[in-house]
mmCIF file of C-alpha atoms and ligand atoms in Angstrom:
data_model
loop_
_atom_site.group_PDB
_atom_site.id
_atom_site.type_symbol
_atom_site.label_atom_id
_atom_site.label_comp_id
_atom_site.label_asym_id
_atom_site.label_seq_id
_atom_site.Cartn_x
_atom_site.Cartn_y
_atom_site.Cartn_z
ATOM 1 C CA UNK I 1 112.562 135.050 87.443
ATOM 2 C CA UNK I 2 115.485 132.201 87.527
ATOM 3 C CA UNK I 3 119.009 133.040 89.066
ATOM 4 C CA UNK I 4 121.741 131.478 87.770
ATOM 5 C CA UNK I 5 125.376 130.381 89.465
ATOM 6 C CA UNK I 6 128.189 132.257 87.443
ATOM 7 C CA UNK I 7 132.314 131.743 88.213
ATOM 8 C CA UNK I 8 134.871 133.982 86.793
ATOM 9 C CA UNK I 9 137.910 131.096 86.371
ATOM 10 C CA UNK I 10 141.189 131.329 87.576
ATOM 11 C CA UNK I 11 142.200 132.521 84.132
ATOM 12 C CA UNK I 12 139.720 135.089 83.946
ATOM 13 C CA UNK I 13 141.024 136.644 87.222
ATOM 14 C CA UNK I 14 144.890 136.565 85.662
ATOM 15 C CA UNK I 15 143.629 137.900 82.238
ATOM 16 C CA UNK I 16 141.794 140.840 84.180
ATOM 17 C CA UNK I 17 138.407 140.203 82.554
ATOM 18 C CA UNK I 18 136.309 140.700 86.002
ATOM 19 C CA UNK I 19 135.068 143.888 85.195
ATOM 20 C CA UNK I 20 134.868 142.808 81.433
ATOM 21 C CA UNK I 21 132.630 140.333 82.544
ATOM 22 C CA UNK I 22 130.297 141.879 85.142
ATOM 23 C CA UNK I 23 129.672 144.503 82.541
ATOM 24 C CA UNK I 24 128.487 142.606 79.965
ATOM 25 C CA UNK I 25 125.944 141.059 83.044
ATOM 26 C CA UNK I 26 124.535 144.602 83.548
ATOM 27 C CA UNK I 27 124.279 146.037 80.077
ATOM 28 C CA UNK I 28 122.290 142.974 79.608
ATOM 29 C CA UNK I 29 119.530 143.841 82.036
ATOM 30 C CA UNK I 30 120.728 140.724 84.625
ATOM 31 C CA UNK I 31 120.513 141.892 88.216
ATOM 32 C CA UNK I 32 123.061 140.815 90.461
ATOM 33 C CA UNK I 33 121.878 138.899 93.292
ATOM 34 C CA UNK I 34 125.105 138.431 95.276
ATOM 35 C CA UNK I 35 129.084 138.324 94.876
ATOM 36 C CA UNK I 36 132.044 137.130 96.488
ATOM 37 C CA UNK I 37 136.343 135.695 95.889
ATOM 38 C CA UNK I 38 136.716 132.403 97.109
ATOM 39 C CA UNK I 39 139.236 129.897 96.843
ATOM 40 C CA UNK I 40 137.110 126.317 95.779
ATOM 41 C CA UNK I 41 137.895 123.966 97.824
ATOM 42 C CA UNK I 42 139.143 120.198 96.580
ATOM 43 C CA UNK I 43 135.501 118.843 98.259
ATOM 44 C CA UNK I 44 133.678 122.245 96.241
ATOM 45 C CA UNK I 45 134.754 121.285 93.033
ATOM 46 C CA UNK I 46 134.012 117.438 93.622
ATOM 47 C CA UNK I 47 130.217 118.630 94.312
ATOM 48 C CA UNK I 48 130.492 121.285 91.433
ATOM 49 C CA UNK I 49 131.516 118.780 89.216
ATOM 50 C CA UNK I 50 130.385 115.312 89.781
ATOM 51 C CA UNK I 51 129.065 114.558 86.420
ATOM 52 C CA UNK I 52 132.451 115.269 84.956
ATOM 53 C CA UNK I 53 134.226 113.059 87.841
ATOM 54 C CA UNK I 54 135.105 110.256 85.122
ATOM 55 C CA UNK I 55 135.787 112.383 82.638
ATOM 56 C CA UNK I 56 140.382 111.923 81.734
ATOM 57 C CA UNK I 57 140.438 115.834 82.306
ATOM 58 C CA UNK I 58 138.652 116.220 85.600
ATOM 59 C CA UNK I 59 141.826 115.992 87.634
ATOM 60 C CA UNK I 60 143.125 118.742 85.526
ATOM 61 C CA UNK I 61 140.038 120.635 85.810
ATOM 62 C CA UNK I 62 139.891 120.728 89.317
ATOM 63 C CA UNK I 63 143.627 121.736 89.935
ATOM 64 C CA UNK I 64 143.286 124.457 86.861
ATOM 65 C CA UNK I 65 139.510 125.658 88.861
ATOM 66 C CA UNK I 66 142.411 125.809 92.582
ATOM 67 C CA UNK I 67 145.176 127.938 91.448
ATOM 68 C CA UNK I 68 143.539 131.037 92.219
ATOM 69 C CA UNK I 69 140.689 132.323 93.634
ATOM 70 C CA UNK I 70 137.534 132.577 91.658
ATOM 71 C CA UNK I 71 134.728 135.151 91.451
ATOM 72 C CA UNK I 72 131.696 133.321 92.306
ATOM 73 C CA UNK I 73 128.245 135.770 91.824
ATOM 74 C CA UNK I 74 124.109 134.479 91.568
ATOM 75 C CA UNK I 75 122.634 136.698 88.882
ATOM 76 C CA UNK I 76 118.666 137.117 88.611
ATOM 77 C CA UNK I 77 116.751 137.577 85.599
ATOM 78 C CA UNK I 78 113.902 136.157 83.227
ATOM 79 C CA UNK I 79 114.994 132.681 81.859
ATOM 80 C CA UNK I 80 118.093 133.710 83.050
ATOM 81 C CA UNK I 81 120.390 130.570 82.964
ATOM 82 C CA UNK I 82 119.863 130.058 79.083
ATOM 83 C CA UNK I 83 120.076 134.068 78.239
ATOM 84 C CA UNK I 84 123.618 133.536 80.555
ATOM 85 C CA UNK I 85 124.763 130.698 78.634
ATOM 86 C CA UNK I 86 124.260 132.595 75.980
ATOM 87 C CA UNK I 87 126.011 135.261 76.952
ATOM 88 C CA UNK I 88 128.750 132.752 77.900
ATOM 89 C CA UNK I 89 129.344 130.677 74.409
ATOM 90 C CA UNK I 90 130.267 126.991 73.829
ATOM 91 C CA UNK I 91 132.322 125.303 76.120
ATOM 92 C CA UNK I 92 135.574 125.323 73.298
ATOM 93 C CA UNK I 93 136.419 128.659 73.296
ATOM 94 C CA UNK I 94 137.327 128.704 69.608
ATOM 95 C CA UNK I 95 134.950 127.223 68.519
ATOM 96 C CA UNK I 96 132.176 130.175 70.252
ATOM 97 C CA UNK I 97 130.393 132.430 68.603
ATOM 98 C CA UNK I 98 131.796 135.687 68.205
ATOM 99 C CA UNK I 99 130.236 138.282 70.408
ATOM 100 C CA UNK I 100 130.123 135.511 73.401
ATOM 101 C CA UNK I 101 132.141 136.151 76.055
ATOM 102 C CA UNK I 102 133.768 132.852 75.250
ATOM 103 C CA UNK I 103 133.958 134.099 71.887
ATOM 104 C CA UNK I 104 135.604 137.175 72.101
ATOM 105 C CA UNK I 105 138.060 136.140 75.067
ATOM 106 C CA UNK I 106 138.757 132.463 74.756
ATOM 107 C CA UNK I 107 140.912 129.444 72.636
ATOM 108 C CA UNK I 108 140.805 126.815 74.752
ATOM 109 C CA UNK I 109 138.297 123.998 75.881
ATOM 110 C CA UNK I 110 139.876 124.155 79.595
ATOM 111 C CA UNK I 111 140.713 127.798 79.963
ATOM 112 C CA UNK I 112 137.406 129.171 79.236
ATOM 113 C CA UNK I 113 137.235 132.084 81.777
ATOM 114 C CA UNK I 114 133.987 131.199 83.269
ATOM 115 C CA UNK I 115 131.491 128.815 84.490
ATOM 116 C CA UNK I 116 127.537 129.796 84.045
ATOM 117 C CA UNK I 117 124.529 127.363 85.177
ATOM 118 C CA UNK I 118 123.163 125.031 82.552
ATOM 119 C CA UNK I 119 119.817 124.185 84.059
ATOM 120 C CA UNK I 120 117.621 124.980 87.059
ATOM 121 C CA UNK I 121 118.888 121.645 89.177
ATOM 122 C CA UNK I 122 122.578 122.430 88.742
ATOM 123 C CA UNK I 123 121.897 126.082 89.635
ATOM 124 C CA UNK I 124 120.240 125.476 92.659
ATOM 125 C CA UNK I 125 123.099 122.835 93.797
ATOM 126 C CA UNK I 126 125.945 125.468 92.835
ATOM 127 C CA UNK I 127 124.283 128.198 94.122
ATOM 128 C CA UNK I 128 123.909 125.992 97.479
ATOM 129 C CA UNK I 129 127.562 124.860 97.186
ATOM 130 C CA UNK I 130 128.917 128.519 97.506
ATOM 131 C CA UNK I 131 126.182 130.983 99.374
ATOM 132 C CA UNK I 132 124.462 130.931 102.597
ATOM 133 C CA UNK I 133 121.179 132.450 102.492
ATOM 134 C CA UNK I 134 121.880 135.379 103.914
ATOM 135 C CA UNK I 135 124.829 136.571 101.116
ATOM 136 C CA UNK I 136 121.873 136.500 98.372
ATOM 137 C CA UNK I 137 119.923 139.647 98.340
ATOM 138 C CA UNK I 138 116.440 140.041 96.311
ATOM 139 C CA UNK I 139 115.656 144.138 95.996
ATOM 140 C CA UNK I 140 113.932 146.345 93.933
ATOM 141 C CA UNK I 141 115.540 147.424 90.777
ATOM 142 C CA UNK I 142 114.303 150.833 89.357
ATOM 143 C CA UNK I 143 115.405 149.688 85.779
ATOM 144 C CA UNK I 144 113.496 146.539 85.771
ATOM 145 C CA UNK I 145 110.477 148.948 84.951
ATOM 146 C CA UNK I 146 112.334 149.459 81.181
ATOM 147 C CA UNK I 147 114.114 146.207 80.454
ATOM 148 C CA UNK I 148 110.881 144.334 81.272
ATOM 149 C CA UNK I 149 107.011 144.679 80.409
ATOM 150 C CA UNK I 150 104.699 144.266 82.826
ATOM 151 C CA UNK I 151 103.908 140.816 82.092
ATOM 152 C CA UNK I 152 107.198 139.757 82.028
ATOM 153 C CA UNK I 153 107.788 141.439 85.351
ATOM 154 C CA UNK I 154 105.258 139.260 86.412
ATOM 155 C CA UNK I 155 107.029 136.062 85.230
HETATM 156 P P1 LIG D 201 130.606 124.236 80.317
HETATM 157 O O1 LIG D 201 131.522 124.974 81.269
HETATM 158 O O2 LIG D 201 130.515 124.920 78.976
HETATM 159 O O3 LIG D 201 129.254 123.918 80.913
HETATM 160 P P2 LIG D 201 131.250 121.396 80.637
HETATM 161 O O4 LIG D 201 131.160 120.387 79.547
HETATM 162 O O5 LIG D 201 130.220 121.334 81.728
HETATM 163 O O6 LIG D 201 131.324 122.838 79.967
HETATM 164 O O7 LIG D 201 132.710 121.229 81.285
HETATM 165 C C1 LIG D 201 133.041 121.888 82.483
HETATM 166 C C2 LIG D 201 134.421 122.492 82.312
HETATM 167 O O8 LIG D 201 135.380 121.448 82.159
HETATM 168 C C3 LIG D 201 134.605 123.354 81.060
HETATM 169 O O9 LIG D 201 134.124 124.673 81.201
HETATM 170 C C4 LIG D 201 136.088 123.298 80.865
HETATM 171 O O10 LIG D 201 136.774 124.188 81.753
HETATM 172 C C5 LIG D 201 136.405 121.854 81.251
HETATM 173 N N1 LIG D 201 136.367 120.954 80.083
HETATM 174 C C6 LIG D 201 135.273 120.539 79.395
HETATM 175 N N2 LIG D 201 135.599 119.716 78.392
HETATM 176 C C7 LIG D 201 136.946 119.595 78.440
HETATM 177 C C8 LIG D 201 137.898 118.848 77.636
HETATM 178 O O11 LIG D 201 137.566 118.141 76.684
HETATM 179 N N3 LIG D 201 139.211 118.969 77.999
HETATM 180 C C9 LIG D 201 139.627 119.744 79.048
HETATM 181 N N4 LIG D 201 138.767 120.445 79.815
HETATM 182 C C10 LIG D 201 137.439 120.384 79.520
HETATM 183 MG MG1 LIG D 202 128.734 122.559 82.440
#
């Protein structure tokens, strides 16, 4: 099992989409593996985004990723940071694939509602960044026994 670091944006929170988007999490089959609002911090997103700091927009980023406070959750699940991503779309909302949550609820390349994990190291850094261990919680989770096989269970 992988868990993956996923933010509902600023813009997410003002278009109401929270619930929009924590559904489509749990239809999936992802199990949540903790939850909290937070307001990033200018340090947060320096961390969060580091590989972007050169990029002309990260200035912009980081004050569009402070207006509000974000919805910052760690969901579990079999190869679950590309299945996420997935879930997620391309970074330019128009350009995602309908049926994405990107897709369906996104124009822009900026104001893209939400942030997922795109690999294992950058998960395990954001999910550092924004959770002590004690607000992550690993449980059993009677419907595992039908979205899964056994083998994959195992994974
Ligand atoms: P991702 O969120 O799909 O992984 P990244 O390329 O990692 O996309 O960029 C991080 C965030 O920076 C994007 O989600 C978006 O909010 C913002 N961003 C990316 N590219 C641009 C751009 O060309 N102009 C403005 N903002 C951008
Ligand atoms: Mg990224």
């Amino acid at each position: 099992m992988q868990r993956s670091a996923v933010l509902v944006k600023p813009d997410g929170l003002q278009r109401g989409l929270i619930g929009e988007i924590i559904n489509r999490f749990e239809r999936k089959g992802l199990k949540l593996a903790g939850l909290k609002m937070t307001k990033l911090t200018d340090q947060q997103l320096d961390e969060w985004y580091a590989h972007h700091k050169d990029k002309p927009f990260f200035p912009k980023l980081k004050g569009f990723m402070m207006q509000t406070p974000v919805i910052a959750m760690v969901w579990d699940g079999l190869d679950a940071i590309d299945t996420i991503r997935k879930l997620v779309g391309v970074t330019k909302g128009r350009e995602a694939e309908g049926g994405s949550i990107r897709g369906d609820f996104a124009m822009s390349v900026s104001n893209n509602l939400i942030h997922a994990s795109d690999s294992i190291e950058s998960a395990d850094k954001e999910i550092n960044i924004l959770f002590a261990d004690n607000e992550l919680f690993d449980y059993a989770s009677a419907v595992d026994l039908l979205i899964y096989s056994e083998e994959e269970r195992g994974a």
